[in-house]
CSV table of N, CA and C in Angstrom, one decimal:
chain,number,residue,atom,x,y,z
Q,224,MET,N,0.8,-1.3,0.0
Q,224,MET,CA,0.1,0.0,0.0
Q,224,MET,C,0.8,1.3,-0.1
Q,225,LYS,N,0.4,2.2,-0.5
Q,225,LYS,CA,1.1,3.6,-0.6
Q,225,LYS,C,0.2,4.8,-0.5
Q,226,LEU,N,0.4,5.7,0.5
Q,226,LEU,CA,-0.2,6.7,0.7
Q,226,LEU,C,0.4,8.0,0.5
Q,227,VAL,N,-0.3,8.8,-0.5
Q,227,VAL,CA,0.3,10.3,-0.5
Q,227,VAL,C,-0.6,11.1,0.4
Q,228,ILE,N,0.0,11.7,1.5
Q,228,ILE,CA,-1.1,12.7,2.3
Q,228,ILE,C,-0.5,14.0,2.2
Q,229,GLN,N,-1.8,15.2,2.1
Q,229,GLN,CA,-1.3,16.3,1.9
Q,229,GLN,C,-2.3,16.9,3.0
Q,230,ARG,N,-1.5,18.1,3.7
Q,230,ARG,CA,-2.3,18.6,4.6
Q,230,ARG,C,-2.9,19.7,4.0
Q,231,VAL,N,-4.2,20.0,4.2
Q,231,VAL,CA,-4.9,20.9,3.3
Q,231,VAL,C,-5.8,21.9,4.1
Q,232,ASN,N,-5.8,23.1,3.4
Q,232,ASN,CA,-7.0,24.0,4.2
Q,232,ASN,C,-8.4,23.6,3.5
Q,233,HIS,N,-8.2,23.3,2.4
Q,233,HIS,CA,-9.5,22.7,1.8
Q,233,HIS,C,-9.3,21.8,0.5
Q,234,ALA,N,-10.2,20.9,0.1
Q,234,ALA,CA,-9.7,19.9,-1.0
Q,234,ALA,C,-11.2,19.7,-1.3
Q,235,GLU,N,-11.1,19.1,-2.9
Q,235,GLU,CA,-12.5,18.9,-3.4
Q,235,GLU,C,-12.2,17.8,-4.5
Q,236,VAL,N,-12.9,16.8,-4.9
Q,236,VAL,CA,-13.2,16.0,-6.1
Q,236,VAL,C,-14.1,16.1,-6.5
Q,237,LYS,N,-13.8,16.0,-8.1
Q,237,LYS,CA,-15.4,16.2,-9.1
Q,237,LYS,C,-15.2,14.9,-9.8
Q,238,VAL,N,-16.3,14.7,-10.2
Q,238,VAL,CA,-16.2,13.6,-11.5
Q,238,VAL,C,-17.5,14.1,-12.3
Q,239,GLU,N,-17.2,14.4,-13.6
Q,239,GLU,CA,-17.9,14.9,-14.7
Q,239,GLU,C,-18.5,16.1,-14.1
Q,240,GLY,N,-18.0,17.0,-13.6
Q,240,GLY,CA,-18.1,18.3,-13.3
Q,240,GLY,C,-18.9,18.5,-11.7
Q,241,GLU,N,-19.2,17.4,-11.4
Q,241,GLU,CA,-20.0,17.5,-10.0
Q,241,GLU,C,-19.3,17.0,-8.9
Q,242,THR,N,-19.1,17.8,-7.9
Q,242,THR,CA,-18.7,17.5,-6.8
Q,242,THR,C,-19.1,16.4,-5.9
Q,243,VAL,N,-18.2,15.3,-5.8
Q,243,VAL,CA,-18.5,14.2,-5.1
Q,243,VAL,C,-18.1,14.1,-3.6
Q,244,GLY,N,-17.1,14.8,-3.4
Q,244,GLY,CA,-16.4,15.1,-2.0
Q,244,GLY,C,-15.8,16.2,-1.8
Q,245,LYS,N,-15.7,16.8,-0.8
Q,245,LYS,CA,-15.2,18.2,-0.6
Q,245,LYS,C,-15.1,18.3,1.1
Q,246,ILE,N,-14.0,18.7,1.5
Q,246,ILE,CA,-13.4,19.0,3.0
Q,246,ILE,C,-13.0,20.4,3.2
Q,247,GLY,N,-12.9,20.6,4.3
Q,247,GLY,CA,-12.2,22.0,4.9
Q,247,GLY,C,-10.8,21.6,5.2
Q,248,LYS,N,-10.5,22.2,6.2
Q,248,LYS,CA,-9.0,21.8,7.2
Q,248,LYS,C,-8.9,20.3,7.2
Q,249,GLY,N,-7.9,19.7,6.7
Q,249,GLY,CA,-7.8,18.4,6.9
Q,249,GLY,C,-6.7,17.7,6.1
Q,250,LEU,N,-6.9,16.5,5.9
Q,250,LEU,CA,-5.9,15.6,5.0
Q,250,LEU,C,-6.4,15.2,3.8
Q,251,LEU,N,-6.0,15.4,2.7
Q,251,LEU,CA,-6.4,14.7,1.5
Q,251,LEU,C,-5.3,13.6,1.1
Q,252,VAL,N,-6.0,12.6,1.0
Q,252,VAL,CA,-4.9,11.1,0.9
Q,252,VAL,C,-5.3,10.4,-0.3
Q,253,PHE,N,-4.3,10.3,-1.1
Q,253,PHE,CA,-4.1,9.5,-2.3
Q,253,PHE,C,-3.9,7.9,-1.9
Q,254,ILE,N,-4.9,6.8,-2.4
Q,254,ILE,CA,-4.5,5.8,-1.6
Q,254,ILE,C,-3.9,4.7,-2.8
Q,255,GLY,N,-3.0,4.0,-2.8
Q,255,GLY,CA,-2.7,2.9,-3.8
Q,255,GLY,C,-2.5,1.7,-3.3
Q,256,VAL,N,-3.2,0.8,-3.9
Q,256,VAL,CA,-3.4,-0.6,-3.2
Q,256,VAL,C,-2.7,-1.5,-4.3
Q,257,GLY,N,-1.8,-2.3,-3.4
Q,257,GLY,CA,-0.6,-3.2,-4.3
Q,257,GLY,C,-1.3,-4.5,-4.2
Q,258,ARG,N,-0.5,-5.6,-5.0
Q,258,ARG,CA,-1.1,-6.7,-5.2
Q,258,ARG,C,-1.1,-7.4,-3.9
Q,259,GLU,N,-0.3,-7.3,-2.9
Q,259,GLU,CA,-0.3,-8.2,-1.8
Q,259,GLU,C,-1.0,-7.5,-0.6
Q,260,ASP,N,-1.6,-6.4,-0.8
Q,260,ASP,CA,-2.2,-5.8,0.4
Q,260,ASP,C,-3.6,-6.5,0.8
Q,261,ASP,N,-3.9,-6.2,2.1
Q,261,ASP,CA,-5.0,-7.0,2.7
Q,261,ASP,C,-5.6,-6.0,3.8
Q,262,LYS,N,-6.6,-6.4,4.5
Q,262,LYS,CA,-7.3,-5.7,5.7
Q,262,LYS,C,-6.2,-5.3,6.8
Q,263,PRO,N,-5.6,-6.2,7.1
Q,263,PRO,CA,-4.6,-5.7,8.3
Q,263,PRO,C,-3.5,-4.9,7.7
Q,264,ALA,N,-3.2,-5.0,6.4
Q,264,ALA,CA,-2.3,-3.7,6.0
Q,264,ALA,C,-3.1,-2.5,6.3
Q,265,ALA,N,-4.1,-2.3,5.6
Q,265,ALA,CA,-5.0,-1.5,5.5
Q,265,ALA,C,-5.0,-1.0,6.8
Q,266,ASP,N,-5.4,-1.6,8.0
Q,266,ASP,CA,-5.7,-1.2,9.3
Q,266,ASP,C,-4.3,-0.6,9.9
Q,267,LYS,N,-3.3,-1.3,9.5
Q,267,LYS,CA,-1.9,-0.6,9.9
Q,267,LYS,C,-1.8,1.1,9.2
Q,268,TYR,N,-2.0,1.0,7.9
Q,268,TYR,CA,-1.8,2.3,7.4
Q,268,TYR,C,-2.6,3.5,7.8
Q,269,LEU,N,-4.0,2.9,7.8
Q,269,LEU,CA,-4.8,3.9,8.8
Q,269,LEU,C,-4.6,4.4,10.1
Q,270,LYS,N,-4.1,3.3,10.8
Q,270,LYS,CA,-3.7,3.6,12.2
Q,270,LYS,C,-2.5,4.7,12.0
Q,271,LYS,N,-1.7,4.6,11.3
Q,271,LYS,CA,-0.5,5.7,11.3
Q,271,LYS,C,-0.8,6.8,10.9
Q,272,LEU,N,-1.8,6.9,9.6
Q,272,LEU,CA,-2.3,8.0,9.0
Q,272,LEU,C,-3.1,8.8,9.9
Q,273,LEU,N,-4.1,8.1,10.8
Q,273,LEU,CA,-4.8,9.1,11.9
Q,273,LEU,C,-4.0,9.5,12.9
Q,274,GLY,N,-2.9,8.6,13.2
Q,274,GLY,CA,-2.1,9.2,14.4
Q,274,GLY,C,-1.0,10.2,14.0
Q,275,LEU,N,-0.7,10.4,12.8
Q,275,LEU,CA,0.2,11.4,12.2
Q,275,LEU,C,-0.1,12.9,13.1
Q,276,ARG,N,1.1,13.6,13.5
Q,276,ARG,CA,1.0,14.6,14.3
Q,276,ARG,C,1.8,15.7,13.4
Q,277,ILE,N,0.9,16.2,12.4
Q,277,ILE,CA,1.3,16.9,11.3
Q,277,ILE,C,0.6,18.3,11.4
Q,278,PHE,N,-0.1,18.5,12.2
Q,278,PHE,CA,-0.7,20.0,12.3
Q,278,PHE,C,0.2,20.8,13.5
Q,279,GLU,N,0.0,22.0,13.1
Q,279,GLU,CA,0.8,23.0,14.0
Q,279,GLU,C,-0.2,23.2,15.4
Q,280,ASP,N,0.7,23.1,16.6
Q,280,ASP,CA,0.2,23.8,17.7
Q,280,ASP,C,0.3,25.0,18.0
Q,281,GLU,N,-0.2,25.7,19.3
Q,281,GLU,CA,-0.1,27.3,19.3
Q,281,GLU,C,1.6,27.8,19.3
Q,282,ALA,N,2.6,26.9,19.3
Q,282,ALA,CA,3.7,27.2,19.4
Q,282,ALA,C,4.5,27.2,17.7
Q,283,GLY,N,3.8,26.7,16.9
Q,283,GLY,CA,4.0,26.4,15.5
Q,283,GLY,C,4.6,25.2,15.3
Q,284,LYS,N,4.6,24.3,16.3
Q,284,LYS,CA,5.2,22.9,16.0
Q,284,LYS,C,4.2,22.1,15.6
Q,285,THR,N,4.5,21.1,14.7
Q,285,THR,CA,3.6,20.0,14.3
Q,285,THR,C,3.8,19.0,15.4
Q,286,ASN,N,2.7,19.4,16.3
Q,286,ASN,CA,2.4,18.3,17.3
Q,286,ASN,C,1.0,17.8,17.5
Q,287,LEU,N,0.3,18.3,16.7
Q,287,LEU,CA,-1.2,17.8,16.6
Q,287,LEU,C,-1.8,16.8,15.5
Q,288,SER,N,-2.7,16.0,15.8
Q,288,SER,CA,-3.0,15.1,14.9
Q,288,SER,C,-4.5,15.6,14.3
Q,289,LEU,N,-5.0,14.8,13.2
Q,289,LEU,CA,-6.2,15.3,12.5
Q,289,LEU,C,-7.4,15.3,13.7
Q,290,ALA,N,-7.2,14.5,14.7
Q,290,ALA,CA,-8.5,14.3,15.6
Q,290,ALA,C,-8.3,15.9,16.4
Q,291,ASP,N,-7.0,15.9,16.8
Q,291,ASP,CA,-6.7,17.3,17.8
Q,291,ASP,C,-7.2,18.3,17.2
Q,292,VAL,N,-7.1,18.6,15.8
Q,292,VAL,CA,-7.6,20.0,15.3
Q,292,VAL,C,-9.1,19.7,14.4
Q,293,GLY,N,-9.7,18.7,14.8
Q,293,GLY,CA,-11.1,18.2,14.2
Q,293,GLY,C,-11.2,18.4,13.0
Q,294,GLY,N,-10.0,17.9,12.4
Q,294,GLY,CA,-9.8,18.2,10.8
Q,294,GLY,C,-10.8,17.0,10.2
Q,295,GLU,N,-10.9,17.0,8.8
Q,295,GLU,CA,-11.7,16.4,8.1
Q,295,GLU,C,-10.8,15.4,7.0
Q,296,LEU,N,-11.4,14.6,6.4
Q,296,LEU,CA,-10.4,13.6,5.6
Q,296,LEU,C,-10.9,13.4,4.3
Q,297,LEU,N,-10.3,13.4,3.2
Q,297,LEU,CA,-10.8,13.2,1.9
Q,297,LEU,C,-9.9,11.9,1.4
Q,298,LEU,N,-10.4,10.8,1.0
Q,298,LEU,CA,-9.7,9.9,0.3
Q,298,LEU,C,-9.9,9.6,-1.1
Q,299,VAL,N,-9.0,9.3,-1.8
Q,299,VAL,CA,-9.0,9.4,-3.3
Q,299,VAL,C,-8.0,8.1,-3.6
Q,300,SER,N,-8.6,7.3,-4.2
Q,300,SER,CA,-8.1,5.9,-4.9
Q,300,SER,C,-7.1,6.3,-6.2
Q,301,GLN,N,-5.9,5.7,-6.0
Q,301,GLN,CA,-4.8,6.4,-7.1
Q,301,GLN,C,-4.0,5.3,-7.4
Q,302,PHE,N,-4.4,4.3,-8.3
Q,302,PHE,CA,-3.5,3.2,-8.8
Q,302,PHE,C,-2.3,3.8,-9.2
Q,303,THR,N,-2.4,4.8,-9.6
Q,303,THR,CA,-0.9,5.4,-10.3
Q,303,THR,C,0.1,5.3,-9.3
Q,304,LEU,N,0.0,5.3,-8.1
Q,304,LEU,CA,0.9,5.5,-7.1
Q,304,LEU,C,2.1,4.2,-7.2
Q,305,TYR,N,1.3,3.3,-7.9
Q,305,TYR,CA,2.4,1.8,-8.2
Q,305,TYR,C,2.8,1.8,-9.6
Q,306,ALA,N,3.0,3.0,-10.3
Q,306,ALA,CA,3.7,3.1,-11.4
Q,306,ALA,C,5.4,2.8,-11.3
Q,307,ASN,N,5.6,1.7,-12.2
Q,307,ASN,CA,7.1,1.6,-12.3
Q,307,ASN,C,7.7,2.0,-13.4
Q,308,CYS,N,8.4,3.1,-13.6
Q,308,CYS,CA,9.1,3.4,-14.6
Q,308,CYS,C,10.4,3.4,-14.6
Q,309,LYS,N,11.2,2.1,-14.3
Q,309,LYS,CA,12.4,1.7,-14.4
Q,309,LYS,C,12.8,1.4,-15.8
Q,310,LYS,N,11.9,0.7,-16.5
Q,310,LYS,CA,12.3,0.5,-18.2
Q,310,LYS,C,11.4,1.4,-19.0
Q,311,GLY,N,12.2,2.1,-19.8
Q,311,GLY,CA,11.6,2.9,-20.9
Q,311,GLY,C,11.0,4.1,-20.2
Q,312,ASN,N,9.9,4.7,-21.1
Q,312,ASN,CA,9.2,5.7,-20.7
Q,312,ASN,C,7.7,5.6,-20.7
Q,313,ARG,N,7.2,4.4,-20.8
Q,313,ARG,CA,5.9,4.2,-20.5
Q,313,ARG,C,5.8,3.5,-19.2
Q,314,PRO,N,5.1,3.9,-18.3
Q,314,PRO,CA,5.0,3.3,-16.8
Q,314,PRO,C,4.2,2.0,-16.9
Q,315,ASN,N,4.4,1.0,-16.2
Q,315,ASN,CA,3.6,-0.1,-16.1
Q,315,ASN,C,3.3,-0.4,-14.7
Q,316,PHE,N,2.1,-0.9,-14.5
Q,316,PHE,CA,1.4,-1.0,-13.1
Q,316,PHE,C,1.4,-2.4,-12.7
Q,317,ILE,N,2.1,-3.2,-12.9
Q,317,ILE,CA,2.0,-4.8,-12.5
Q,317,ILE,C,2.0,-4.6,-11.1
Q,318,GLU,N,2.4,-4.0,-10.2
Q,318,GLU,CA,2.5,-4.1,-8.9
Q,318,GLU,C,1.3,-3.7,-8.2
Q,319,ALA,N,0.3,-2.9,-8.8
Q,319,ALA,CA,-0.7,-2.4,-8.3
Q,319,ALA,C,-1.9,-3.4,-8.3
Q,320,GLY,N,-2.8,-3.2,-7.3
Q,320,GLY,CA,-3.7,-4.5,-7.1
Q,320,GLY,C,-4.7,-4.5,-8.0
Q,321,ALA,N,-5.2,-6.0,-8.1
Q,321,ALA,CA,-6.5,-5.9,-9.2
Q,321,ALA,C,-7.6,-4.9,-8.9
Q,322,PRO,N,-8.2,-4.4,-9.8
Q,322,PRO,CA,-9.5,-3.4,-9.6
Q,322,PRO,C,-10.3,-4.0,-8.5
Q,323,ASP,N,-10.7,-5.1,-8.6
Q,323,ASP,CA,-11.7,-5.7,-7.6
Q,323,ASP,C,-11.1,-5.5,-6.1
Q,324,GLN,N,-9.7,-6.2,-5.9
Q,324,GLN,CA,-9.4,-5.9,-4.6
Q,324,GLN,C,-8.9,-4.7,-4.2
Q,325,ALA,N,-8.7,-3.9,-5.0
Q,325,ALA,CA,-8.2,-2.4,-4.7
Q,325,ALA,C,-9.6,-1.8,-4.3
Q,326,GLU,N,-10.4,-1.8,-4.9
Q,326,GLU,CA,-11.9,-1.4,-4.5
Q,326,GLU,C,-12.5,-1.6,-3.4
Q,327,ARG,N,-12.3,-3.2,-3.2
Q,327,ARG,CA,-12.6,-3.7,-1.5
Q,327,ARG,C,-11.8,-3.0,-0.5
Q,328,LEU,N,-10.6,-2.8,-0.8
Q,328,LEU,CA,-9.8,-2.4,0.5
Q,328,LEU,C,-9.9,-0.7,0.6
Q,329,TYR,N,-10.3,0.0,-0.7
Q,329,TYR,CA,-10.3,1.5,-0.6
Q,329,TYR,C,-11.8,1.7,0.2
Q,330,GLU,N,-13.0,1.0,-0.2
Q,330,GLU,CA,-14.1,1.0,0.7
Q,330,GLU,C,-13.9,0.7,1.9
Q,331,TYR,N,-13.1,-0.2,2.2
Q,331,TYR,CA,-12.9,-0.7,3.7
Q,331,TYR,C,-12.3,0.3,4.4
Q,332,MET,N,-11.4,1.3,4.0
Q,332,MET,CA,-10.5,2.4,4.4
Q,332,MET,C,-11.6,3.3,4.9
Q,333,ILE,N,-12.3,3.7,4.0
Q,333,ILE,CA,-13.4,4.7,4.2
Q,333,ILE,C,-14.3,4.4,5.3
Q,334,GLY,N,-14.6,3.1,5.1
Q,334,GLY,CA,-15.7,2.8,6.2
Q,334,GLY,C,-15.1,2.6,7.7
Q,335,GLU,N,-13.6,2.3,7.8
Q,335,GLU,CA,-13.0,2.3,8.9
Q,335,GLU,C,-12.6,3.7,9.5
Q,336,ALA,N,-12.2,4.7,8.6
Q,336,ALA,CA,-11.9,5.8,8.6
Q,336,ALA,C,-13.4,6.5,9.3
Q,337,LYS,N,-14.4,6.3,9.1
Q,337,LYS,CA,-15.6,7.1,9.3
Q,337,LYS,C,-16.2,6.5,10.9
Q,338,LYS,N,-15.5,5.5,11.2
Q,338,LYS,CA,-15.8,4.9,12.7
Q,338,LYS,C,-15.0,5.8,13.8
Q,339,SER,N,-13.9,7.0,13.2
Q,339,SER,CA,-13.3,7.7,14.2
Q,339,SER,C,-13.1,9.2,13.6
Q,340,VAL,N,-13.3,9.4,12.4
Q,340,VAL,CA,-13.2,10.9,12.1
Q,340,VAL,C,-14.5,11.1,11.5
Q,341,PRO,N,-15.2,12.4,12.1
Q,341,PRO,CA,-16.5,12.7,11.9
Q,341,PRO,C,-16.5,13.1,10.6
Q,342,VAL,N,-15.8,13.5,9.7
Q,342,VAL,CA,-16.0,14.1,8.3
Q,342,VAL,C,-15.0,13.2,7.6
Q,343,VAL,N,-15.6,12.4,6.8
Q,343,VAL,CA,-14.7,11.4,5.7
Q,343,VAL,C,-15.4,11.7,4.4
Q,344,GLU,N,-14.7,12.2,3.6
Q,344,GLU,CA,-15.4,12.2,2.1
Q,344,GLU,C,-14.5,11.4,1.3
Q,345,HIS,N,-15.0,11.1,0.0
Q,345,HIS,CA,-14.1,10.3,-0.9
Q,345,HIS,C,-14.3,10.3,-2.4
Q,346,GLY,N,-13.6,9.9,-3.1
Q,346,GLY,CA,-13.9,10.1,-4.7
Q,346,GLY,C,-14.6,8.9,-5.0
Q,347,ILE,N,-14.7,8.5,-6.3
Q,347,ILE,CA,-15.4,7.6,-6.7
Q,347,ILE,C,-14.3,6.6,-7.4
Q,348,PHE,N,-14.2,5.3,-6.9
Q,348,PHE,CA,-13.2,4.3,-7.2
Q,348,PHE,C,-13.5,4.1,-8.9
Q,349,GLY,N,-12.1,4.3,-9.9
Q,349,GLY,CA,-12.2,4.2,-11.1
Q,349,GLY,C,-12.6,5.2,-11.8
Q,350,ALA,N,-13.2,6.2,-11.3
Q,350,ALA,CA,-13.6,7.3,-12.4
Q,350,ALA,C,-12.5,8.3,-12.8
Q,351,ASP,N,-12.7,9.3,-13.7
Q,351,ASP,CA,-11.8,10.1,-14.0
Q,351,ASP,C,-12.1,11.5,-13.2
Q,352,MET,N,-11.4,11.4,-12.0
Q,352,MET,CA,-11.7,12.6,-11.0
Q,352,MET,C,-10.6,13.7,-11.3
Q,353,LYS,N,-11.2,15.2,-10.9
Q,353,LYS,CA,-10.6,16.3,-11.1
Q,353,LYS,C,-10.5,16.7,-9.5
Q,354,ILE,N,-9.1,16.8,-9.2
Q,354,ILE,CA,-8.8,17.3,-7.4
Q,354,ILE,C,-8.4,18.7,-7.5
Q,355,SER,N,-8.9,19.5,-6.6
Q,355,SER,CA,-8.4,20.8,-6.4
Q,355,SER,C,-8.4,20.9,-5.1
Q,356,LEU,N,-7.1,21.5,-4.5
Q,356,LEU,CA,-6.9,21.6,-3.1
Q,356,LEU,C,-6.0,23.0,-2.7
Q,357,GLU,N,-5.6,23.4,-1.7
Q,357,GLU,CA,-4.8,24.1,-1.2
Q,357,GLU,C,-4.1,23.5,-0.2
Q,358,ASN,N,-3.0,23.2,-0.5
Q,358,ASN,CA,-2.1,22.3,0.5
Q,358,ASN,C,-1.4,23.8,1.3
Q,359,ASP,N,-1.6,23.0,2.6
Q,359,ASP,CA,-1.3,24.0,3.7
Q,359,ASP,C,0.2,23.5,4.3
Q,360,GLY,N,1.3,24.7,3.8
Q,360,GLY,CA,2.6,24.4,4.0
Q,360,GLY,C,3.5,24.8,3.0
Q,361,PRO,N,3.6,24.3,1.9
Q,361,PRO,CA,3.0,22.8,1.4
Q,361,PRO,C,3.5,21.8,2.5
Q,362,PHE,N,2.8,20.7,2.8
Q,362,PHE,CA,3.0,19.6,3.8
Q,362,PHE,C,2.6,18.3,3.1
Q,363,THR,N,3.4,17.5,2.5
Q,363,THR,CA,3.1,16.2,1.7
Q,363,THR,C,4.1,15.0,2.4
Q,364,ILE,N,3.3,13.9,2.8
Q,364,ILE,CA,4.2,12.8,3.3
Q,364,ILE,C,3.8,11.5,2.4
Q,365,ILE,N,4.7,10.6,2.1
Q,365,ILE,CA,4.5,9.4,1.8
Q,365,ILE,C,4.8,8.4,2.4
Q,366,LEU,N,3.5,7.5,2.6
Q,366,LEU,CA,3.5,6.2,3.5
Q,366,LEU,C,3.8,5.2,2.4
Q,367,ASP,N,4.9,4.5,2.8
Q,367,ASP,CA,4.7,3.1,2.1
Q,367,ASP,C,5.5,2.0,2.7
Q,368,GLU,N,5.8,0.7,2.1
Q,368,GLU,CA,6.4,-0.5,3.0
Q,368,GLU,C,7.4,-0.1,3.8
Q,369,ALA,N,8.1,0.9,3.1
Q,369,ALA,CA,9.5,1.5,3.7
Q,369,ALA,C,9.5,1.9,5.0
Q,370,ILE,N,8.4,2.6,5.0
Q,370,ILE,CA,8.1,3.6,6.3
Q,370,ILE,C,7.5,2.3,7.4
Q,371,LEU,N,6.6,1.8,7.1
Q,371,LEU,CA,5.8,1.0,7.9
Q,371,LEU,C,6.2,-0.1,8.4
Q,372,SER,N,7.7,-0.7,7.9
Q,372,SER,CA,8.3,-1.9,7.9
Q,372,SER,C,8.9,-1.9,9.3
């Protein structure tokens, strides 16, 4: 699994010109599911994501989590996080999870996040989505196997 996490002031996802997910202050998270991923892996990533202390406290230090600031969450599926560009100029996506597996884990993560985050919005799996955001910082973190091993 790979997550690209952006701390945002606001973010929105549109499909065919219609807003399907929109948040204020919080985290925009792009989720890539790999071939070997399963629910325990998703749980591990979600726990790490929700525990990250990447919001500033009153002293300007990144000491606060999403819950500490009452932040919102926008989850967007993005298989292209598994692009392999080692050979040639055309990426391959062999390491990405199969669409049915990836969709199940994506939906699972949305459901699990809703258990602890009051506002969880999301994109539509497999759709052509347009994302707009205002990155706060900018502050972007990548979580992948190397970080959680």
